[in-house]
Coordinates of C-alpha atoms and ligand atoms in Angstrom, one line a residue:
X1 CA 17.4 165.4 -140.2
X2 CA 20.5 166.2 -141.9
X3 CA 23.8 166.6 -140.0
X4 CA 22.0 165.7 -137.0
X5 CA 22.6 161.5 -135.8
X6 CA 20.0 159.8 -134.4
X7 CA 20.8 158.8 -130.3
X8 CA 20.7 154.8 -130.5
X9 CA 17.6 153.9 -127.9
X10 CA 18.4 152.2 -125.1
X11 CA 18.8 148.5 -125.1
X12 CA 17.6 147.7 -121.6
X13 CA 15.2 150.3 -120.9
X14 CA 13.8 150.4 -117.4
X15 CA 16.9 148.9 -116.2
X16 CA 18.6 150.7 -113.9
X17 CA 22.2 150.7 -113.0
X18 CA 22.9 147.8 -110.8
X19 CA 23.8 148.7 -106.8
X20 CA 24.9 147.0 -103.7
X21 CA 22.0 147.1 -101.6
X22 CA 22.5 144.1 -99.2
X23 CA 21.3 140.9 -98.1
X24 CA 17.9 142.3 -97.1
X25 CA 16.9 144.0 -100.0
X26 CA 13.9 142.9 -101.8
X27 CA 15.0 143.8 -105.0
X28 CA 16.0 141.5 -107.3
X29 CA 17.7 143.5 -109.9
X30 CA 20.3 145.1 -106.9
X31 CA 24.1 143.0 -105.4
X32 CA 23.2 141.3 -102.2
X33 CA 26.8 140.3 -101.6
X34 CA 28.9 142.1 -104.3
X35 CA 29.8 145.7 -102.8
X36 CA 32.5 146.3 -105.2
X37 CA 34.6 148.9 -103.0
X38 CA 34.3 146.6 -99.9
X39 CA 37.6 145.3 -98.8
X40 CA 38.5 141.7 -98.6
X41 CA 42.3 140.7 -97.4
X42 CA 42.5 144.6 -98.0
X43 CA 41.3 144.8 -101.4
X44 CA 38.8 145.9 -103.1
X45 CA 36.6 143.0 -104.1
X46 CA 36.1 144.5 -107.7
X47 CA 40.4 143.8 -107.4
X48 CA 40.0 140.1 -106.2
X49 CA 37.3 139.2 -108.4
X50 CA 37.9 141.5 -111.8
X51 CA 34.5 140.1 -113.3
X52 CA 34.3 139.7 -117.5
X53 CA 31.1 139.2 -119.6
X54 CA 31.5 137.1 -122.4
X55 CA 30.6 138.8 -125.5
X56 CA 29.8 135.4 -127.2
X57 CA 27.3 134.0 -124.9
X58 CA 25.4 137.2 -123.6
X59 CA 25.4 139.3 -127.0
X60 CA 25.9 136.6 -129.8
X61 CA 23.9 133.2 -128.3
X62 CA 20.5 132.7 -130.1
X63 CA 19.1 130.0 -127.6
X64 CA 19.7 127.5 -130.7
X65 CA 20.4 123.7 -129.8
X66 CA 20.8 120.6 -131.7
X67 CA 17.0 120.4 -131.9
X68 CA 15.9 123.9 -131.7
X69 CA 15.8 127.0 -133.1
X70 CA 16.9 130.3 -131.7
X71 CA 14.6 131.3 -129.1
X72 CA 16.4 135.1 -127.8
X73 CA 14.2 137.9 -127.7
X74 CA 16.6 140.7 -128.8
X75 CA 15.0 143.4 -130.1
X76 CA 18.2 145.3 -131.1
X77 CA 19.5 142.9 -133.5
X78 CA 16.9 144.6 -136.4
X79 CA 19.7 145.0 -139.0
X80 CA 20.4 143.2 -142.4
X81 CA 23.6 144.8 -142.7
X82 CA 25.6 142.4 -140.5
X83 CA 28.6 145.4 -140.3
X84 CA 25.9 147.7 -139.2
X85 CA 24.3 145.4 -136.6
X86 CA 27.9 144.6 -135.3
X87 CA 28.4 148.5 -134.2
X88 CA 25.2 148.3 -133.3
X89 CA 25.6 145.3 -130.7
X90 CA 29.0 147.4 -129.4
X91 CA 26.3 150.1 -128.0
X92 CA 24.4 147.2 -126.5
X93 CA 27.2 145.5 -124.9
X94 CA 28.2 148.8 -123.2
X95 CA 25.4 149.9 -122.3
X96 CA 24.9 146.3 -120.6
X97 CA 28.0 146.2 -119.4
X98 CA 28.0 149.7 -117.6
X99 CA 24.5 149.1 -116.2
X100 CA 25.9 145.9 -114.7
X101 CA 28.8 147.2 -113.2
X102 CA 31.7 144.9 -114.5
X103 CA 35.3 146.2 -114.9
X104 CA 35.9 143.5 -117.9
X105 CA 34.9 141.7 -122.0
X106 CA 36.3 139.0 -123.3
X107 CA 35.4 138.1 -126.7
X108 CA 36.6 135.6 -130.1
X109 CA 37.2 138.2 -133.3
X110 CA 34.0 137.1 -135.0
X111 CA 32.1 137.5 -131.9
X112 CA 32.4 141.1 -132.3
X113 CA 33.0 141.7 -135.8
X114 CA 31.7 139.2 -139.0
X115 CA 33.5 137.0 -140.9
X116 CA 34.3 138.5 -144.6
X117 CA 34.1 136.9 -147.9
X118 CA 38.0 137.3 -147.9
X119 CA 40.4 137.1 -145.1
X120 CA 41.0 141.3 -146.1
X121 CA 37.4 141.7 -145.7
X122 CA 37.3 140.2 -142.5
X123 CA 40.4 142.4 -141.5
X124 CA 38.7 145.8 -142.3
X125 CA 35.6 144.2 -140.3
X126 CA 37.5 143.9 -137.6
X127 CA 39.2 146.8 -137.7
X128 CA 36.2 149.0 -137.9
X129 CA 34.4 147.0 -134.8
X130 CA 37.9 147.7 -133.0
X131 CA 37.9 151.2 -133.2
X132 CA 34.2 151.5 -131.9
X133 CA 35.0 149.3 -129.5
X134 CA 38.1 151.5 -128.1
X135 CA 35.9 154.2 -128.2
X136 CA 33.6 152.7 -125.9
X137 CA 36.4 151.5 -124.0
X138 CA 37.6 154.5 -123.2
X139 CA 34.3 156.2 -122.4
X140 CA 33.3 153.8 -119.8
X141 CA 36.7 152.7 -118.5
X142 CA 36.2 149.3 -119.3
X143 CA 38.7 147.1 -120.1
X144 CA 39.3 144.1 -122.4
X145 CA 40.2 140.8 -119.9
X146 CA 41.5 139.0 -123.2
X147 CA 40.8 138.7 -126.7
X148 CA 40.9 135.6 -128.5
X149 CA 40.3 133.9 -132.2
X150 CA 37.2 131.8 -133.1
X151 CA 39.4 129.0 -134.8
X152 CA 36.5 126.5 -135.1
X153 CA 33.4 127.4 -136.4
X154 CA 34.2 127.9 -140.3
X155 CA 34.2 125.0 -142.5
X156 CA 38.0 125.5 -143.4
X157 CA 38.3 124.6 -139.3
X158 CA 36.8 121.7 -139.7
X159 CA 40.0 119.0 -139.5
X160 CA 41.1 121.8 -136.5
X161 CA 43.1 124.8 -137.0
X162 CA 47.0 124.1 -135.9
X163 CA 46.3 121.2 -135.6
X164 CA 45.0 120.2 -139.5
X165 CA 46.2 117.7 -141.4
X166 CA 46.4 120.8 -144.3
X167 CA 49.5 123.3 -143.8
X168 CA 47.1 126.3 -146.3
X169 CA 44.7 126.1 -142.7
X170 CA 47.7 126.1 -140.5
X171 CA 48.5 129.5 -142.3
X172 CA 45.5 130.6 -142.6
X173 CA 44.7 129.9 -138.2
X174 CA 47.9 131.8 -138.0
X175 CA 46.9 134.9 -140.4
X176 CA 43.4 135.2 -138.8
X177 CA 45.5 135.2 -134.7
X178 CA 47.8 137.4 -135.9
X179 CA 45.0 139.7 -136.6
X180 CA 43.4 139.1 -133.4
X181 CA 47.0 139.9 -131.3
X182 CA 47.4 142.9 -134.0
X183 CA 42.9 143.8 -132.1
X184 CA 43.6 143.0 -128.8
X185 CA 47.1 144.9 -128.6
X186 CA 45.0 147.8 -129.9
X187 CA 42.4 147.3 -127.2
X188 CA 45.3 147.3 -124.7
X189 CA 43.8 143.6 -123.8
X190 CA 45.4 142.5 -120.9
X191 CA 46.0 138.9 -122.0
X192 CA 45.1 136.4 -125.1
X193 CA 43.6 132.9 -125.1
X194 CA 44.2 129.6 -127.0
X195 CA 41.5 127.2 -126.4
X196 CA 41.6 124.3 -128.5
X197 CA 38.5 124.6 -130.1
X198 CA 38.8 121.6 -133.1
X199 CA 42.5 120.9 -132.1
X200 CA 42.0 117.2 -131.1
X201 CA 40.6 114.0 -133.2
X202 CA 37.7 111.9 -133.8
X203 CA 39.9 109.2 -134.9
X204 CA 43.6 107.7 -134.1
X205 CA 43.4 105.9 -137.5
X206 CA 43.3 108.8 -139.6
X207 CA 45.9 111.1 -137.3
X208 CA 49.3 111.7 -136.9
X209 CA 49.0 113.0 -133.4
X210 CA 52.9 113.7 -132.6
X211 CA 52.9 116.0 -136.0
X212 CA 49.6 117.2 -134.5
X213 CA 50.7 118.6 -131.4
X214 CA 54.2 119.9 -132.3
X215 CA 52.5 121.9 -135.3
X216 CA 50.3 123.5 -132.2
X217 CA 53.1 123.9 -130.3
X218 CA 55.3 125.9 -133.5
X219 CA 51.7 128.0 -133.4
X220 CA 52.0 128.9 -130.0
X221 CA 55.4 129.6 -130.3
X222 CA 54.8 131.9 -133.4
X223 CA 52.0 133.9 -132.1
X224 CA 54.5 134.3 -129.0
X225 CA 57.1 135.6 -131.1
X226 CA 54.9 138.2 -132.9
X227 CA 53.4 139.1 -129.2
X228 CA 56.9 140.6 -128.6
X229 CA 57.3 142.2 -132.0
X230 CA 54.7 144.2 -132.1
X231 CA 55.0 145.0 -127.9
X232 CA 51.8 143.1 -126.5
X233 CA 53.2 142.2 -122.8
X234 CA 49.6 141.0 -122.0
X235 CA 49.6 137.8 -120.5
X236 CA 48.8 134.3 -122.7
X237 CA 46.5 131.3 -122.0
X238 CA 45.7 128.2 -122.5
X239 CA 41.8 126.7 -122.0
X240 CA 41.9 123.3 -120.9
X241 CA 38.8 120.9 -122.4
X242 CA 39.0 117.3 -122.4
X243 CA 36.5 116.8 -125.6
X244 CA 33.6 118.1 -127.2
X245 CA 33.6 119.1 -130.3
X246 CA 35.9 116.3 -130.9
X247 CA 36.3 113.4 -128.8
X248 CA 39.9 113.9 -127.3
X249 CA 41.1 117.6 -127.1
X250 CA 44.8 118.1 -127.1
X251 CA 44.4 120.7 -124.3
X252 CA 42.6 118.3 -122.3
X253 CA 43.1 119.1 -118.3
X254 CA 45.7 121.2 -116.5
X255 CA 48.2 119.0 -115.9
X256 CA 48.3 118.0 -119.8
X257 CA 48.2 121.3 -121.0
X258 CA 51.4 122.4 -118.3
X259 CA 53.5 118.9 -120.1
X260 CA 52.6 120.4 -123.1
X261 CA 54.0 124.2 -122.3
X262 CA 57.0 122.8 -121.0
X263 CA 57.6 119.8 -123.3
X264 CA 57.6 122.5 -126.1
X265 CA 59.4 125.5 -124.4
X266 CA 56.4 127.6 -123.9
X267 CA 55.8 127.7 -120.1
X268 CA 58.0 131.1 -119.3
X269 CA 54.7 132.4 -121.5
X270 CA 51.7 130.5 -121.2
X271 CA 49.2 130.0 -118.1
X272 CA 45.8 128.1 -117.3
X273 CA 42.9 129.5 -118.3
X274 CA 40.9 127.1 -116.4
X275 CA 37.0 126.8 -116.9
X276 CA 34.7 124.4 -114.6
X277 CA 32.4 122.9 -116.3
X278 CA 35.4 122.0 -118.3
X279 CA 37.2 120.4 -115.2
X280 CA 34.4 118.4 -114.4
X281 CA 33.8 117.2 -118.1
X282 CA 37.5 116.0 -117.5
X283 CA 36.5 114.3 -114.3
X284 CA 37.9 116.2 -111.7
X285 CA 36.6 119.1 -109.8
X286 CA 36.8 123.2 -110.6
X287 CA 38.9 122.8 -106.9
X288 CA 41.5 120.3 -108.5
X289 CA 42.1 122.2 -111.7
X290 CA 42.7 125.6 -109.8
X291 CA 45.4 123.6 -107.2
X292 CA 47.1 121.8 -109.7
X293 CA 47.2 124.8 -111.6
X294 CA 48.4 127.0 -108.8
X295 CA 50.8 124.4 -107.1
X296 CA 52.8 124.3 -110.7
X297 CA 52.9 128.3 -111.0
X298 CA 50.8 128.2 -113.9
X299 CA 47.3 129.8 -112.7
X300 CA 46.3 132.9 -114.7
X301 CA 42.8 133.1 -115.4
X302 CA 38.8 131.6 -115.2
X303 CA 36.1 131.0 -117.3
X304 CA 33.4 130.6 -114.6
X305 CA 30.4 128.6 -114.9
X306 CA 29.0 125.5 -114.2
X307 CA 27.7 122.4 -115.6
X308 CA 24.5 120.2 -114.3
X309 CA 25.1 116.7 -113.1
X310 CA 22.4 115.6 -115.5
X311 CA 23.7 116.2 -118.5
X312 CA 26.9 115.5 -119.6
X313 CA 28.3 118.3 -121.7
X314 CA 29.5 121.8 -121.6
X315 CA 26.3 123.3 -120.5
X316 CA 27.6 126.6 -120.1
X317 CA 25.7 127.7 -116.7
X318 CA 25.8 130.8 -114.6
X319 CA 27.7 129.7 -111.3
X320 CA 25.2 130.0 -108.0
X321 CA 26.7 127.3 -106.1
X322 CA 28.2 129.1 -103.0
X323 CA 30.3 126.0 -101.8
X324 CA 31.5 126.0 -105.6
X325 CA 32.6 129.7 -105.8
X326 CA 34.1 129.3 -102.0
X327 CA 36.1 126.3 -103.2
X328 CA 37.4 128.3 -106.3
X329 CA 38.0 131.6 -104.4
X330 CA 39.6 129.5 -101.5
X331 CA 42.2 128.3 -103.5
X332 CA 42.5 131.5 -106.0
X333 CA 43.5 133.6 -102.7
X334 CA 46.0 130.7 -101.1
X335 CA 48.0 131.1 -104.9
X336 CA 47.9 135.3 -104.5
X337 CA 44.9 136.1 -106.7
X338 CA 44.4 136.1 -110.2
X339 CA 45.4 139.3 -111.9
X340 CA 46.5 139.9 -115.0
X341 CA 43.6 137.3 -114.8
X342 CA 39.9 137.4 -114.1
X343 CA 36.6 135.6 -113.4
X344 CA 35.0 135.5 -116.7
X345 CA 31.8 134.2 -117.2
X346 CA 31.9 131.9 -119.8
X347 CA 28.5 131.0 -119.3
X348 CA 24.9 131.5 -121.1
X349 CA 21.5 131.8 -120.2
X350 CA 18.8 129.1 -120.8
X351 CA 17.5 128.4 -123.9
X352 CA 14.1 128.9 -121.9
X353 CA 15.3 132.2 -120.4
X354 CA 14.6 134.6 -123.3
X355 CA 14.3 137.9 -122.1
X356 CA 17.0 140.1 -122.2
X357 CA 16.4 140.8 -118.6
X358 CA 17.5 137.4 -117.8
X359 CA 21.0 138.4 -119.0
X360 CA 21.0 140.4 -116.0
X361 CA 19.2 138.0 -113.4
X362 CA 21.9 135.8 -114.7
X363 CA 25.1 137.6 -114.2
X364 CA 23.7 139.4 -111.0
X365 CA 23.1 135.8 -109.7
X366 CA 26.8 135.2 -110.6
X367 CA 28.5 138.0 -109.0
X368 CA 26.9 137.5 -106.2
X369 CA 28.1 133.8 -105.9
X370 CA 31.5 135.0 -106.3
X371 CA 31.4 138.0 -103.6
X372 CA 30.0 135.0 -101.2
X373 CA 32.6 132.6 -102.1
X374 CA 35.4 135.4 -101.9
X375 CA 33.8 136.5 -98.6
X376 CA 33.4 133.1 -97.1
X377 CA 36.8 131.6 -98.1
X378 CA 38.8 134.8 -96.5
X379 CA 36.8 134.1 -93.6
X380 CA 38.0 130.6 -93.2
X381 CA 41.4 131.8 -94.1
X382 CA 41.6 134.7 -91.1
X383 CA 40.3 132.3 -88.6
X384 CA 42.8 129.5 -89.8
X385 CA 40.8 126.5 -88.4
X386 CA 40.9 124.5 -91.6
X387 CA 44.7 125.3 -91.8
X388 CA 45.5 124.1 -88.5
X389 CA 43.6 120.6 -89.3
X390 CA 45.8 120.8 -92.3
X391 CA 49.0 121.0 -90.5
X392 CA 48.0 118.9 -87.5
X393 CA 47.7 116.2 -90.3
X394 CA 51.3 116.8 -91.8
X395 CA 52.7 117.7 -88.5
X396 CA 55.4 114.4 -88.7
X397 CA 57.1 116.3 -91.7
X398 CA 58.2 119.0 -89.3
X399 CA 59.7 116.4 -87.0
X400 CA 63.8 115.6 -87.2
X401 CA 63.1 113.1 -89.8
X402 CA 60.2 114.5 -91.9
X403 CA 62.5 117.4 -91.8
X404 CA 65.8 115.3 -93.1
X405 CA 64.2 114.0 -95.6
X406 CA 62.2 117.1 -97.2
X407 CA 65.4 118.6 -97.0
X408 CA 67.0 116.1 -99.2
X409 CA 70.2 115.0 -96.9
X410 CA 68.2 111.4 -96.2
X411 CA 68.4 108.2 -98.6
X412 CA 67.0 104.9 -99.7
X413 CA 70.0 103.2 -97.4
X414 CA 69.9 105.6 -94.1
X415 CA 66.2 105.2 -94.0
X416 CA 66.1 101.9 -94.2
X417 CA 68.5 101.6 -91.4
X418 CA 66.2 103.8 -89.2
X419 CA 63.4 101.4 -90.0
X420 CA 65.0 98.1 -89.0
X421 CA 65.9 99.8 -85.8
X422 CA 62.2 101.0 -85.5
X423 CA 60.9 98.3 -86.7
X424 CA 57.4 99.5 -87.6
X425 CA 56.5 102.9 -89.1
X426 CA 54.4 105.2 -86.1
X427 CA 50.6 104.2 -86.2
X428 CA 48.3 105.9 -88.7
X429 CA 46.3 108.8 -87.4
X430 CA 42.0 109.4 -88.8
X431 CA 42.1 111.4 -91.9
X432 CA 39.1 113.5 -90.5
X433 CA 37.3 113.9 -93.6
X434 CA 34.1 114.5 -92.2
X435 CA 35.6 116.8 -89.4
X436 CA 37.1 118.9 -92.3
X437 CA 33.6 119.0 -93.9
X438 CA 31.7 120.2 -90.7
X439 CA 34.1 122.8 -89.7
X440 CA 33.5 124.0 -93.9
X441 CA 29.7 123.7 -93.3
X442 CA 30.5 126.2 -89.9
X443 CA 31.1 129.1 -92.8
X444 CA 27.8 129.3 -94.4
Ligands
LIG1 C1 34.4 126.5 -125.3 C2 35.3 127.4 -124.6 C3 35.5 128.8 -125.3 C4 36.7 129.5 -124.8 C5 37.1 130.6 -125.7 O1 34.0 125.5 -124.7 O2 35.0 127.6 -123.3 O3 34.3 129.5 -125.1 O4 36.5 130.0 -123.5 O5 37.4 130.2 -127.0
LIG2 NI1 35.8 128.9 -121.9
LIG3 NI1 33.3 125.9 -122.4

C-alpha cells in the first residue's frame, strides 16, 4: 500500500528474549549462569564481562570451507540487491542481538556494508549501512565494542595491505581505514582493531621484511594521527596471530606485537587484542597471552573462542571450557578488568550447525562459560588460597636479602661476598604443581 512500509518479519520467530533462569532450569534457550545484574567483586557481571557478537561470523559466515559449499540456512538473506540485503541483515542483527541480551558488535566495514565498484562507492555503502546502524544503535542501547577494516579479502590485498611490496595498496589500506575510523567515530565505537590480516610472508626470498614492518608501523602511526584529528578517543588494538593466511604474521604473539608498539613509538596508543585460539596457534596458552599482556600494561581487549586440539588452525569455536574461561577471567580480574575492552566472540558456528537457532545455542553456551569462569575465578580470588601458595613460594624475596636486591641497593660484588660466606644457596623447596592443581579442581 502506498505511504504505508511494510514491518520487516521477524528473523528468529519463536525465539524468545533470552532470561537468567538458573542452574536448574530445563530450558535450553534460557542463562544458567549469566544473570547480567548479579554482582561479582561489586559489579555487575554485564560490567565485567561486556559481551560482543561478531557481525562477521554470526551474520556473514555461509558454513563454506575449503571443500564445501555454504551450508547456513538463513532465510533472510532473499535479496539480490546486496545494498538492500545489507539494511536488511542490520534488522536481523538487532533483533538477534536484543533477543540475546548482549551490550556489544564488533564488525570489519565490509561485514556490514559491501564492497563498491569504486572506493566512492564503497564510501556511500558504508555510509548508508552506518546510519541504519546508529539508528538501531540508539533504539536498543547497544553499543559498538570496536570497528575495524577488512584489509585482506580483496585481490588488491593480496601481497598484504601495509605491508605490500606496492605503495598505490599502502594508500589505498590507508583510504579504506580512514573511512572505517571516519564509521566507527560516527558509531561512537569505543575502540578500533588492527589485525594483521595478510601483513606477513610466504617467503623471506621475495621480502624486504625491515621495509615491511616500518611501513606498518608509519600506518599505525597515521591512522593514530587522524584518530586525534577528527576527536575519536576510543581505545586502539592490535590482534595478535602467529600465521594463517600467510605463514609468519608480523603481529605474531603478544610479546612481539608489544616490541613492535614500542620499537615504533606506538605503545602510549595501542593495546592487545588477544584472541585464544590465536594464542594456542602461537603455542602458548589463552592464560599466557592475557599475563604477558597484562604484566606489560598492554591488555585491552578479547576475541573469545577456542580452537580443537585436532585440528591445527583457527577453528573459530564458541568457548564452553569452564577451566578455560576461569583461567582467562582469573587473570582479566588480577589486571583490573577489561573495559574500554570486551569479551568478543570471535567465534562461528559449525559448518554442521545450520539453523539459525544454533546461533543462539552457540552464544548462550558462551555466555554462560564466561559467567562460570568470572564466577569461579572471583571465588578463588576472595578465599585467597591459591594466592597464599603463591606467596608461600616467593616468600625468600620478602626476606632482608630478597628485599635488598629487589630494591636494587645489592650487586654482582656484594652478593658474591654473601655467598662465599654462606657457602651454598638455602635448599630448594617442592614447586607444588599438583597441589596448585587440586586446590583449582576444589572450585568446580
Ligand atoms: C582472524 C581474526 C579477525 C580479527 C578481526 O583470524 O581473528 O577476525 O579479529 O579482523
Ligand atoms: Ni579475532
Ligand atoms: Ni581468528
Amino acid at each position: 500500500m502506498a505511504g504505508t512500509s511494510t514491518p520487516t518479519p521477524e528473523a528468529f520467530p519463536g525465539i524468545p528474549k533470552i532470561r537468567f533462569e538458573g542452574p536448574t532450569t530445563k530450558n535450553m534457550l534460557a542463562f544458567r549462569h549469566y544473570n547480567a545484574d548479579a554482582l561479582v567483586e561489586g559489579r555487575p557481571m554485564r560490567d565485567h564481562l561486556r559481551f560482543a557478537v561478531a557481525y562477521w561470523h554470526t551474520f556473514r559466515g555461509t558454513g563454506s570451507d575449503p571443500f564445501g559449499a555454504p551450508t547456513m540456512l538463513r532465510p533472510w538473506e532473499t535479496h539480490g540487491n546486496v545494498l538492500t540485503a545489507a539494511m536488511d541483515r542490520v534488522e536481523v542483527a538487532f533483533e538477534f542481538m536484543e533477543k540475546l541480551g548482549v551490550g556489544f558488535y564488533c564488525f570489519h566495514d565490509r561485514d556490514v556494508a559491501p564492497e563498491g565498484n569504486t572506493l566512492s562507492e564503497s564510501h556511500s555503502h558504508l555510509d548508508a549501512v552506518t546510519e541504519s546502524l546508529k539508528r538501531h544503535q540508539d533504539a536498543s542501547g547497544i553499543q559498538l565494542l570496536w570497528g575495524t577494516a577488512n584489509l585482506f579479502s580483496n585481490p588488491r590485498y593480496v601481497h598484504g595491505a601495509a605491508t605490500s611490496p606496492q605503495a598505490d595498496v599502502f594508500a589505498y589500506a590507508a583510504a579504506q581505514v580512514k573511512k572505517a575510523l571516519d564509521v566507527t567515530h560516527r558509531l561512537g565505537g569505543a575502540g578500533y582493531v588492527f589485525w594483521g590480516g595478510r601483513e606477513g610472508y610466504q617467503c623471506l626470498w621475495n621480502t624486504d621484511m625491515k621495509r615491511e614492518v616500518d611501513h606498518l608501523a608509519k600506518f599505525m602511526h597515521m591512522a593514530v594521527d587522524y584518530a586525534k584529528e577528527i576527536g575519536f578517543t576510543g581505545q586502539f588494538y592490535f590482534e595478535p596471530k602467529p600465521r594463517e593466511p600467510t605463514k609468519h604474521q608480523y603481529d605474531f604473539d603478544c610479546a612481539t606485537c608489544i616490541n613492535f608498539l614500542r620499537t615504533y613509538g606506538l605503545e602510549k596508543h595501542v593495546k592487545m587484542n588477544i584472541e585464544t585460539n590465536h594464542a594456542t596457534l602461537a603455542g602458548h596458552e589463552m592464560q599466557h597471552e592475557l599475563e604477558y599482556a597484562g604484566m606489560q600494561g598492554f591488555l585491552g581487549s578479547i576475541d573469545a573462542n577456542t580452537g580443537d586440539p585436532l585440528v591445527g588452525w583457527d577453528t573459530d569455536q564458541f568457548p564452553t571450557n569452564i577451566y578455560l574461561t576461569t583461567q582467562i577471567m582469573y587473570t582479566i580480574l588480577k589486571y583490573g578488568g577489561l573495559a574500554p575492552g570486551g569479551v568478543n566472540f570471535d567465534a562461528k558456528v559449525r559448518r554442521e550447525s545450520f539453523e539459525p537457532v544454533d546461533l543462539f545455542y552457540a552464544h548462550i553456551g558462551g555466555m554462560d562459560a564466561f559467567a562460570r569462569g568470572l564466577t569461579i575465578a572471583a571465588a578463588m580470588r576472595a578465599d585467597g588460597a591459591i594466592q597464599k601458595l603463591l606467596e608461600e613460594r616467593y616468600a625468600s624475596w620478602s626476606s632482608p636479602l630478597g628485599k635488598r636486591i629487589e630494591s636494587g641497593s645489592e650487586t654482582f660484588r656484594s652478593l658474591e661476598k654473601e655467598m662465599l660466606v654462606k657457602g651454598e644457596a638455602d635448599a630448594c623447596r617442592s614447586g607444588r604443581q599438583e597441589l596448585f592443581e587440586n586446590v583449582i579442581n576444589t572450585y568446580f
